PDB file of C-alpha atoms in Angstrom:
ATOM      1  CA  MET A   1       0.000   0.000   0.000  1.00 73.00           C
ATOM      2  CA  SER A   2       1.366   3.432  -0.916  1.00 76.00           C
ATOM      3  CA  MET A   3       1.869   6.071   1.770  1.00 82.00           C
ATOM      4  CA  PHE A   4       2.634   9.740   2.071  1.00 84.00           C
ATOM      5  CA  CYS A   5       2.403  10.973   5.630  1.00 83.00           C
ATOM      6  CA  TYR A   6       3.189  14.592   6.425  1.00 80.00           C
ATOM      7  CA  GLN A   7       1.257  14.822   9.666  1.00 78.00           C
ATOM      8  CA  CYS A   8       3.902  15.907  12.179  1.00 77.00           C
ATOM      9  CA  GLU A   9       7.303  17.488  12.824  1.00 73.00           C
ATOM     10  CA  GLN A  10       8.951  14.051  12.837  1.00 77.00           C
ATOM     11  CA  THR A  11       8.295  13.373   9.160  1.00 80.00           C
ATOM     12  CA  ALA A  12      11.268  11.834   7.330  1.00 78.00           C
ATOM     13  CA  LYS A  13      13.775  14.432   6.032  1.00 81.00           C
ATOM     14  CA  GLY A  14      11.108  17.099   6.422  1.00 80.00           C
ATOM     15  CA  THR A  15       9.465  15.931   3.207  1.00 81.00           C
ATOM     16  CA  GLY A  16       7.181  13.043   4.211  1.00 84.00           C
ATOM     17  CA  CYS A  17       7.182   9.386   5.252  1.00 85.00           C
ATOM     18  CA  THR A  18       6.597   7.099   2.276  1.00 84.00           C
ATOM     19  CA  GLN A  19       6.699   3.551   3.689  1.00 83.00           C
ATOM     20  CA  PHE A  20       6.148   3.569   7.444  1.00 84.00           C
ATOM     21  CA  GLY A  21       6.151   6.654   9.620  1.00 80.00           C
ATOM     22  CA  VAL A  22       9.276   7.602  11.543  1.00 78.00           C
ATOM     23  CA  CYS A  23       6.951   7.277  14.556  1.00 82.00           C
ATOM     24  CA  GLY A  24       5.928   3.731  13.596  1.00 82.00           C
ATOM     25  CA  LYS A  25       2.609   4.681  11.990  1.00 86.00           C
ATOM     26  CA  ASP A  26       1.524   2.403   9.142  1.00 90.00           C
ATOM     27  CA  PRO A  27       0.066   3.556   5.792  1.00 90.00           C
ATOM     28  CA  GLU A  28      -3.464   2.493   6.725  1.00 94.00           C
ATOM     29  CA  VAL A  29      -3.548   4.595   9.900  1.00 92.00           C
ATOM     30  CA  ALA A  30      -1.964   7.569   8.121  1.00 91.00           C
ATOM     31  CA  ALA A  31      -4.754   7.567   5.527  1.00 93.00           C
ATOM     32  CA  LEU A  32      -7.447   7.176   8.186  1.00 95.00           C
ATOM     33  CA  GLN A  33      -6.046  10.131  10.112  1.00 94.00           C
ATOM     34  CA  ASP A  34      -6.157  12.272   6.965  1.00 93.00           C
ATOM     35  CA  LEU A  35      -9.772  11.212   6.514  1.00 96.00           C
ATOM     36  CA  LEU A  36     -10.634  12.046  10.129  1.00 97.00           C
ATOM     37  CA  VAL A  37      -9.388  15.609   9.637  1.00 96.00           C
ATOM     38  CA  HIS A  38     -11.578  15.771   6.518  1.00 97.00           C
ATOM     39  CA  VAL A  39     -14.541  14.549   8.575  1.00 98.00           C
ATOM     40  CA  VAL A  40     -14.201  17.253  11.239  1.00 98.00           C
ATOM     41  CA  LYS A  41     -14.032  19.877   8.491  1.00 98.00           C
ATOM     42  CA  GLY A  42     -17.410  18.674   7.250  1.00 98.00           C
ATOM     43  CA  ILE A  43     -18.863  18.743  10.756  1.00 98.00           C
ATOM     44  CA  SER A  44     -17.584  22.245  11.360  1.00 98.00           C
ATOM     45  CA  MET A  45     -19.023  23.537   8.088  1.00 98.00           C
ATOM     46  CA  TYR A  46     -22.462  22.904   9.594  1.00 98.00           C
ATOM     47  CA  ALA A  47     -21.532  23.753  13.191  1.00 98.00           C
ATOM     48  CA  HIS A  48     -20.002  27.113  12.242  1.00 98.00           C
ATOM     49  CA  ARG A  49     -23.090  28.174  10.315  1.00 97.00           C
ATOM     50  CA  ALA A  50     -25.346  26.979  13.123  1.00 98.00           C
ATOM     51  CA  ARG A  51     -23.384  29.063  15.646  1.00 97.00           C
ATOM     52  CA  VAL A  52     -23.717  32.158  13.490  1.00 97.00           C
ATOM     53  CA  LEU A  53     -27.473  31.641  13.877  1.00 97.00           C
ATOM     54  CA  GLY A  54     -27.197  31.112  17.638  1.00 97.00           C
ATOM     55  CA  ALA A  55     -27.341  27.291  17.748  1.00 98.00           C
ATOM     56  CA  LYS A  56     -24.704  24.996  19.239  1.00 97.00           C
ATOM     57  CA  ASP A  57     -24.353  21.483  20.598  1.00 98.00           C
ATOM     58  CA  ALA A  58     -21.808  20.340  23.201  1.00 97.00           C
ATOM     59  CA  ALA A  59     -21.575  16.833  21.703  1.00 98.00           C
ATOM     60  CA  VAL A  60     -20.555  18.328  18.352  1.00 98.00           C
ATOM     61  CA  ASP A  61     -18.018  20.650  19.989  1.00 98.00           C
ATOM     62  CA  HIS A  62     -16.461  17.879  22.067  1.00 98.00           C
ATOM     63  CA  TYR A  63     -16.239  15.409  19.187  1.00 98.00           C
ATOM     64  CA  VAL A  64     -14.296  17.853  17.002  1.00 98.00           C
ATOM     65  CA  ILE A  65     -11.759  18.445  19.787  1.00 97.00           C
ATOM     66  CA  GLU A  66     -11.393  14.759  20.608  1.00 97.00           C
ATOM     67  CA  ALA A  67     -11.096  13.747  16.944  1.00 97.00           C
ATOM     68  CA  LEU A  68      -8.354  16.277  16.234  1.00 97.00           C
ATOM     69  CA  PHE A  69      -6.543  15.164  19.390  1.00 95.00           C
ATOM     70  CA  THR A  70      -6.737  11.576  18.128  1.00 93.00           C
ATOM     71  CA  THR A  71      -4.674  12.503  15.066  1.00 92.00           C
ATOM     72  CA  VAL A  72      -1.756  13.923  17.062  1.00 88.00           C
ATOM     73  CA  THR A  73       1.371  11.790  16.630  1.00 76.00           C
ATOM     74  CA  ASN A  74       1.540   8.732  18.930  1.00 76.00           C
ATOM     75  CA  VAL A  75      -1.937   9.258  20.405  1.00 79.00           C
ATOM     76  CA  ASN A  76      -3.722   6.459  18.547  1.00 83.00           C
ATOM     77  CA  PHE A  77      -2.290   4.115  15.919  1.00 88.00           C
ATOM     78  CA  ASP A  78      -5.058   1.495  15.997  1.00 90.00           C
ATOM     79  CA  ALA A  79      -6.789   1.260  12.623  1.00 92.00           C
ATOM     80  CA  GLN A  80      -9.943  -0.354  14.012  1.00 94.00           C
ATOM     81  CA  ARG A  81     -10.303   2.365  16.642  1.00 94.00           C
ATOM     82  CA  MET A  82      -9.757   5.013  13.970  1.00 94.00           C
ATOM     83  CA  LYS A  83     -12.530   3.433  11.906  1.00 96.00           C
ATOM     84  CA  GLU A  84     -14.885   3.581  14.908  1.00 96.00           C
ATOM     85  CA  ILE A  85     -14.123   7.261  15.503  1.00 97.00           C
ATOM     86  CA  ILE A  86     -14.674   8.077  11.816  1.00 97.00           C
ATOM     87  CA  CYS A  87     -18.015   6.246  11.796  1.00 97.00           C
ATOM     88  CA  GLN A  88     -18.985   8.150  14.926  1.00 98.00           C
ATOM     89  CA  GLY A  89     -18.035  11.298  13.016  1.00 98.00           C
ATOM     90  CA  ALA A  90     -20.572  10.451  10.317  1.00 97.00           C
ATOM     91  CA  LYS A  91     -23.306  10.471  12.980  1.00 98.00           C
ATOM     92  CA  ILE A  92     -22.004  13.700  14.501  1.00 98.00           C
ATOM     93  CA  LYS A  93     -22.026  15.312  11.051  1.00 98.00           C
ATOM     94  CA  ASP A  94     -25.692  14.387  10.687  1.00 98.00           C
ATOM     95  CA  LYS A  95     -26.308  15.906  14.113  1.00 98.00           C
ATOM     96  CA  ALA A  96     -24.517  19.130  13.141  1.00 98.00           C
ATOM     97  CA  LYS A  97     -26.437  19.272   9.863  1.00 98.00           C
ATOM     98  CA  ALA A  98     -29.756  18.901  11.686  1.00 98.00           C
ATOM     99  CA  LEU A  99     -28.687  21.621  14.121  1.00 98.00           C
ATOM    100  CA  TYR A 100     -27.942  23.958  11.221  1.00 98.00           C
ATOM    101  CA  GLN A 101     -31.184  23.145   9.417  1.00 97.00           C
ATOM    102  CA  SER A 102     -33.199  23.813  12.561  1.00 97.00           C
ATOM    103  CA  ALA A 103     -31.436  27.134  13.104  1.00 97.00           C
ATOM    104  CA  VAL A 104     -32.071  28.140   9.488  1.00 97.00           C
ATOM    105  CA  ARG A 105     -35.793  27.412   9.809  1.00 96.00           C
ATOM    106  CA  LYS A 106     -36.057  29.395  13.042  1.00 96.00           C
ATOM    107  CA  ALA A 107     -34.257  32.336  11.427  1.00 95.00           C
ATOM    108  CA  GLY A 108     -36.447  32.168   8.330  1.00 95.00           C
ATOM    109  CA  ASN A 109     -33.388  31.908   6.106  1.00 93.00           C
ATOM    110  CA  LEU A 110     -32.659  29.785   3.057  1.00 93.00           C
ATOM    111  CA  GLU A 111     -30.606  26.666   3.735  1.00 94.00           C
ATOM    112  CA  GLU A 112     -27.172  26.657   2.099  1.00 93.00           C
ATOM    113  CA  THR A 113     -26.310  23.511   0.162  1.00 93.00           C
ATOM    114  CA  LEU A 114     -22.837  22.501   1.271  1.00 95.00           C
ATOM    115  CA  GLY A 115     -20.415  20.377  -0.709  1.00 94.00           C
ATOM    116  CA  GLY A 116     -16.852  19.254  -0.066  1.00 94.00           C
ATOM    117  CA  PRO A 117     -16.259  17.693   3.376  1.00 96.00           C
ATOM    118  CA  ALA A 118     -19.868  18.442   4.385  1.00 97.00           C
ATOM    119  CA  ALA A 119     -21.069  16.087   1.643  1.00 96.00           C
ATOM    120  CA  TRP A 120     -18.750  13.235   2.692  1.00 96.00           C
ATOM    121  CA  LYS A 121     -20.292   9.794   3.143  1.00 96.00           C
ATOM    122  CA  ALA A 122     -18.523   7.035   5.062  1.00 96.00           C
ATOM    123  CA  ALA A 123     -17.399   4.012   3.051  1.00 95.00           C
ATOM    124  CA  ALA A 124     -18.796   0.645   4.124  1.00 92.00           C
ATOM    125  CA  ASP A 125     -15.524  -0.880   5.320  1.00 95.00           C
ATOM    126  CA  CYS A 126     -12.031   0.031   6.501  1.00 94.00           C
ATOM    127  CA  GLU A 127     -10.536  -0.508   3.049  1.00 94.00           C
ATOM    128  CA  GLY A 128     -12.985   1.982   1.592  1.00 96.00           C
ATOM    129  CA  LEU A 129     -12.272   4.506   4.352  1.00 96.00           C
ATOM    130  CA  VAL A 130      -8.543   4.211   3.677  1.00 95.00           C
ATOM    131  CA  LYS A 131      -9.151   4.944   0.006  1.00 94.00           C
ATOM    132  CA  GLU A 132     -11.219   8.010   0.960  1.00 96.00           C
ATOM    133  CA  GLY A 133      -8.362   9.175   3.163  1.00 94.00           C
ATOM    134  CA  GLN A 134      -5.856   8.858   0.342  1.00 91.00           C
ATOM    135  CA  GLU A 135      -8.060  11.046  -1.844  1.00 91.00           C
ATOM    136  CA  VAL A 136      -8.049  13.966   0.632  1.00 91.00           C
ATOM    137  CA  GLY A 137      -4.420  13.837   1.786  1.00 87.00           C
ATOM    138  CA  ILE A 138      -1.807  16.531   1.318  1.00 87.00           C
ATOM    139  CA  GLN A 139      -0.633  15.300  -2.091  1.00 85.00           C
ATOM    140  CA  ALA A 140      -4.110  15.726  -3.580  1.00 84.00           C
ATOM    141  CA  ARG A 141      -4.195  19.322  -2.340  1.00 85.00           C
ATOM    142  CA  VAL A 142      -0.661  20.190  -3.461  1.00 86.00           C
ATOM    143  CA  SER A 143      -1.554  19.212  -7.006  1.00 86.00           C
ATOM    144  CA  THR A 144      -4.523  21.614  -7.079  1.00 86.00           C
ATOM    145  CA  LEU A 145      -3.605  24.424  -4.651  1.00 87.00           C
ATOM    146  CA  GLY A 146       0.193  24.510  -4.862  1.00 89.00           C
ATOM    147  CA  ALA A 147       2.830  24.064  -2.162  1.00 88.00           C
ATOM    148  CA  ASP A 148       2.510  27.477  -0.467  1.00 90.00           C
ATOM    149  CA  ALA A 149      -1.228  27.402   0.149  1.00 91.00           C
ATOM    150  CA  THR A 150      -1.178  23.726   1.099  1.00 91.00           C
ATOM    151  CA  GLY A 151       1.736  24.285   3.479  1.00 90.00           C
ATOM    152  CA  LEU A 152      -0.141  27.087   5.226  1.00 93.00           C
ATOM    153  CA  GLN A 153      -3.211  24.850   5.419  1.00 93.00           C
ATOM    154  CA  GLU A 154      -1.121  22.194   7.126  1.00 91.00           C
ATOM    155  CA  LEU A 155       0.381  24.756   9.515  1.00 93.00           C
ATOM    156  CA  LEU A 156      -3.116  25.770  10.577  1.00 96.00           C
ATOM    157  CA  THR A 157      -4.212  22.137  10.813  1.00 95.00           C
ATOM    158  CA  TYR A 158      -1.293  21.239  13.093  1.00 93.00           C
ATOM    159  CA  GLY A 159      -1.977  24.323  15.205  1.00 95.00           C
ATOM    160  CA  LEU A 160      -5.573  23.169  15.643  1.00 97.00           C
ATOM    161  CA  LYS A 161      -4.441  19.638  16.500  1.00 95.00           C
ATOM    162  CA  GLY A 162      -2.070  20.816  19.223  1.00 93.00           C
ATOM    163  CA  MET A 163      -4.617  23.266  20.580  1.00 96.00           C
ATOM    164  CA  ALA A 164      -7.223  20.484  20.652  1.00 97.00           C
ATOM    165  CA  ALA A 165      -4.991  18.384  22.901  1.00 94.00           C
ATOM    166  CA  TYR A 166      -4.678  21.174  25.461  1.00 94.00           C
ATOM    167  CA  ALA A 167      -8.371  22.091  25.193  1.00 97.00           C
ATOM    168  CA  GLU A 168      -9.365  18.477  25.839  1.00 96.00           C
ATOM    169  CA  HIS A 169      -7.124  18.200  28.907  1.00 95.00           C
ATOM    170  CA  ALA A 170      -8.572  21.440  30.251  1.00 96.00           C
ATOM    171  CA  ARG A 171     -12.119  20.214  29.600  1.00 96.00           C
ATOM    172  CA  ILE A 172     -11.470  16.983  31.480  1.00 95.00           C
ATOM    173  CA  LEU A 173     -10.609  19.120  34.526  1.00 95.00           C
ATOM    174  CA  GLY A 174     -13.710  21.269  34.097  1.00 95.00           C
ATOM    175  CA  LYS A 175     -12.393  24.282  32.174  1.00 96.00           C
ATOM    176  CA  GLU A 176     -14.000  25.258  28.847  1.00 97.00           C
ATOM    177  CA  ASP A 177     -14.486  28.422  26.795  1.00 97.00           C
ATOM    178  CA  ASP A 178     -17.250  28.615  24.215  1.00 97.00           C
ATOM    179  CA  ALA A 179     -15.234  31.079  22.139  1.00 97.00           C
ATOM    180  CA  VAL A 180     -12.572  28.389  21.698  1.00 98.00           C
ATOM    181  CA  TYR A 181     -15.085  25.922  20.248  1.00 98.00           C
ATOM    182  CA  ALA A 182     -16.376  28.686  17.975  1.00 98.00           C
ATOM    183  CA  TYR A 183     -12.874  29.279  16.610  1.00 98.00           C
ATOM    184  CA  PHE A 184     -12.276  25.579  15.916  1.00 98.00           C
ATOM    185  CA  HIS A 185     -15.427  25.474  13.799  1.00 98.00           C
ATOM    186  CA  GLU A 186     -14.572  28.763  12.093  1.00 97.00           C
ATOM    187  CA  ALA A 187     -11.040  27.631  11.196  1.00 97.00           C
ATOM    188  CA  LEU A 188     -12.067  24.166   9.994  1.00 97.00           C
ATOM    189  CA  ASP A 189     -14.866  25.654   7.901  1.00 97.00           C
ATOM    190  CA  PHE A 190     -12.320  28.071   6.439  1.00 96.00           C
ATOM    191  CA  LEU A 191      -9.987  25.192   5.526  1.00 95.00           C
ATOM    192  CA  ALA A 192     -12.877  23.354   3.886  1.00 93.00           C
ATOM    193  CA  HIS A 193     -13.869  26.013   1.385  1.00 85.00           C
ATOM    194  CA  ASP A 194     -11.659  29.121   1.505  1.00 72.00           C
ATOM    195  CA  GLY A 195      -8.221  27.765   2.252  1.00 70.00           C
ATOM    196  CA  ALA A 196      -6.400  28.670  -0.980  1.00 76.00           C
ATOM    197  CA  ALA A 197      -5.776  32.410  -0.463  1.00 86.00           C
ATOM    198  CA  VAL A 198      -2.332  32.855   1.100  1.00 90.00           C
ATOM    199  CA  ASP A 199      -3.122  36.195   2.771  1.00 91.00           C
ATOM    200  CA  LYS A 200      -6.254  34.795   4.393  1.00 93.00           C
ATOM    201  CA  LEU A 201      -4.366  31.680   5.465  1.00 94.00           C
ATOM    202  CA  LEU A 202      -1.710  33.811   7.145  1.00 94.00           C
ATOM    203  CA  GLY A 203      -4.392  35.728   9.011  1.00 94.00           C
ATOM    204  CA  MET A 204      -6.129  32.569  10.196  1.00 95.00           C
ATOM    205  CA  ASN A 205      -2.813  31.089  11.370  1.00 96.00           C
ATOM    206  CA  LEU A 206      -2.083  34.220  13.386  1.00 96.00           C
ATOM    207  CA  LYS A 207      -5.543  34.029  14.927  1.00 97.00           C
ATOM    208  CA  CYS A 208      -4.870  30.402  15.796  1.00 97.00           C
ATOM    209  CA  GLY A 209      -1.880  31.571  17.818  1.00 96.00           C
ATOM    210  CA  GLU A 210      -4.026  34.100  19.662  1.00 97.00           C
ATOM    211  CA  VAL A 211      -6.693  31.540  20.526  1.00 97.00           C
ATOM    212  CA  ASN A 212      -4.015  29.082  21.608  1.00 97.00           C
ATOM    213  CA  LEU A 213      -2.937  31.556  24.297  1.00 97.00           C
ATOM    214  CA  CYS A 214      -6.493  31.439  25.649  1.00 96.00           C
ATOM    215  CA  VAL A 215      -6.416  27.638  25.614  1.00 97.00           C
ATOM    216  CA  MET A 216      -3.093  27.590  27.461  1.00 96.00           C
ATOM    217  CA  GLN A 217      -4.601  29.886  30.095  1.00 97.00           C
ATOM    218  CA  LEU A 218      -7.536  27.484  30.431  1.00 97.00           C
ATOM    219  CA  LEU A 219      -5.189  24.531  30.840  1.00 96.00           C
ATOM    220  CA  ASP A 220      -3.027  26.357  33.380  1.00 96.00           C
ATOM    221  CA  ALA A 221      -6.106  27.314  35.400  1.00 97.00           C
ATOM    222  CA  ALA A 222      -7.370  23.729  35.187  1.00 97.00           C
ATOM    223  CA  ASN A 223      -4.064  22.204  36.301  1.00 96.00           C
ATOM    224  CA  THR A 224      -3.324  24.647  39.112  1.00 97.00           C
ATOM    225  CA  GLY A 225      -6.936  24.590  40.253  1.00 97.00           C
ATOM    226  CA  ALA A 226      -6.827  20.817  40.599  1.00 96.00           C
ATOM    227  CA  TYR A 227      -3.255  20.253  41.778  1.00 97.00           C
ATOM    228  CA  GLY A 228      -1.883  23.575  43.059  1.00 97.00           C
ATOM    229  CA  THR A 229       0.776  25.971  41.777  1.00 97.00           C
ATOM    230  CA  PRO A 230       3.980  24.187  40.630  1.00 95.00           C
ATOM    231  CA  GLN A 231       6.982  24.544  42.948  1.00 96.00           C
ATOM    232  CA  PRO A 232      10.720  24.069  42.300  1.00 95.00           C
ATOM    233  CA  THR A 233      11.167  20.354  42.931  1.00 94.00           C
ATOM    234  CA  PRO A 234      14.160  17.956  42.820  1.00 93.00           C
ATOM    235  CA  VAL A 235      13.473  15.072  40.429  1.00 91.00           C
ATOM    236  CA  ARG A 236      14.922  11.614  40.919  1.00 88.00           C
ATOM    237  CA  ILE A 237      16.740  10.470  37.764  1.00 88.00           C
ATOM    238  CA  THR A 238      17.805   6.967  38.865  1.00 91.00           C
ATOM    239  CA  PRO A 239      15.492   3.941  38.875  1.00 89.00           C
ATOM    240  CA  LYS A 240      14.330   2.016  41.937  1.00 90.00           C
ATOM    241  CA  LYS A 241      14.235  -1.766  42.022  1.00 92.00           C
ATOM    242  CA  GLY A 242      10.785  -3.211  41.541  1.00 93.00           C
ATOM    243  CA  LYS A 243       7.741  -3.099  39.291  1.00 95.00           C
ATOM    244  CA  CYS A 244       7.074   0.151  37.482  1.00 95.00           C
ATOM    245  CA  ILE A 245       4.897   2.042  35.032  1.00 94.00           C
ATOM    246  CA  LEU A 246       6.245   4.740  32.704  1.00 91.00           C
ATOM    247  CA  VAL A 247       3.804   7.574  32.001  1.00 90.00           C
ATOM    248  CA  SER A 248       4.063   9.751  28.895  1.00 83.00           C
ATOM    249  CA  GLY A 249       1.832  12.459  27.417  1.00 81.00           C
ATOM    250  CA  HIS A 250       0.585  15.319  29.589  1.00 83.00           C
ATOM    251  CA  ASP A 251      -2.731  14.233  31.114  1.00 89.00           C
ATOM    252  CA  LEU A 252      -2.388  15.101  34.808  1.00 93.00           C
ATOM    253  CA  LYS A 253      -5.770  13.597  35.705  1.00 93.00           C
ATOM    254  CA  ASP A 254      -4.739  10.225  34.291  1.00 92.00           C
ATOM    255  CA  LEU A 255      -1.522  10.415  36.322  1.00 94.00           C
ATOM    256  CA  ASP A 256      -3.467  11.374  39.447  1.00 95.00           C
ATOM    257  CA  GLU A 257      -5.779   8.380  39.046  1.00 95.00           C
ATOM    258  CA  LEU A 258      -2.853   6.050  38.356  1.00 95.00           C
ATOM    259  CA  LEU A 259      -1.038   7.221  41.491  1.00 95.00           C
ATOM    260  CA  ARG A 260      -4.155   6.553  43.565  1.00 95.00           C
ATOM    261  CA  GLN A 261      -4.689   3.100  42.025  1.00 96.00           C
ATOM    262  CA  THR A 262      -1.099   2.019  42.687  1.00 95.00           C
ATOM    263  CA  GLU A 263      -0.731   3.565  46.153  1.00 94.00           C
ATOM    264  CA  GLY A 264       0.725   1.089  48.636  1.00 93.00           C
ATOM    265  CA  LYS A 265       1.194  -1.626  46.008  1.00 94.00           C
ATOM    266  CA  GLY A 266       4.966  -1.252  45.568  1.00 93.00           C
ATOM    267  CA  ILE A 267       4.679  -0.036  41.988  1.00 95.00           C
ATOM    268  CA  ASN A 268       6.951   2.841  41.026  1.00 93.00           C
ATOM    269  CA  ILE A 269       5.594   5.474  38.635  1.00 93.00           C
ATOM    270  CA  TYR A 270       8.090   7.169  36.306  1.00 92.00           C
ATOM    271  CA  THR A 271       7.473  10.218  34.121  1.00 89.00           C
ATOM    272  CA  HIS A 272       9.359  11.756  31.227  1.00 85.00           C
ATOM    273  CA  GLY A 273       8.997  14.318  28.475  1.00 82.00           C
ATOM    274  CA  GLU A 274       5.878  16.458  28.748  1.00 82.00           C
ATOM    275  CA  MET A 275       4.827  14.689  31.954  1.00 89.00           C
ATOM    276  CA  LEU A 276       8.040  15.586  33.815  1.00 89.00           C
ATOM    277  CA  PRO A 277       6.599  18.892  35.195  1.00 90.00           C
ATOM    278  CA  ALA A 278       3.997  16.807  37.072  1.00 92.00           C
ATOM    279  CA  ASN A 279       6.633  16.350  39.775  1.00 92.00           C
ATOM    280  CA  ALA A 280       6.276  20.030  40.641  1.00 95.00           C
ATOM    281  CA  TYR A 281       2.529  20.094  41.397  1.00 96.00           C
ATOM    282  CA  PRO A 282       1.816  19.888  45.158  1.00 96.00           C
ATOM    283  CA  GLY A 283      -1.330  17.841  44.575  1.00 94.00           C
ATOM    284  CA  LEU A 284       0.624  15.121  42.767  1.00 92.00           C
ATOM    285  CA  LYS A 285       3.509  14.813  45.186  1.00 84.00           C
TER     286      LYS A 285
END
């Protein structure tokens, strides 16, 4: 099966992984992740228009965030799970469409017929979904939009993916901002139908940076609210004899629950990378 994955900063030689991902991702998963991004664009085309008319749905908002988070490198490489999330996306798109149609009727407006990602229909099996993903990947867009516009589209897409991860972690700890959900839908709708103009792409990327600051503030408030303000803390860098679990990522709630589940059982919990700062939170010590 052919592959061209350009979904993260790890991509081979900065040009794309063509057999298996540097991260270990296989061609099937790479195509399904491209399709999942296409799916959330279609959902947001309806959700954005519904919000303009004053209608919104938390299930739609949360799915878009979770789906984008799923496509971040090393989060989920299971093809069957990806298929399930995509099929769930088909139902969420119907939900967003119905939300938009209801809002249009209440406003007395004419319904807009949407094409592109909004018109996407899920294939019957995983093989068909993979084929759909290959048809909407970066190479298909480079051939029609050119490298500059496509590159700026990808920059915005990766910004949204990273922001989705932080927004989801904040939400898990009870911190949300409706304006953040509104921007996700606005940006994904933009990528779906107006993402070829370089000047507009630059503007939307800059706005993504601004909104990301808001998301980081949400996450900081969520983390410090739950676990206290980080303090300078010595970190052990040598292992202890015995059973252990190594924790990666940056989900402090998951770490908190794991520490509680293993308390008194003689299991050592190690952190690294983005989870290393967890050592500094009073509530996790």
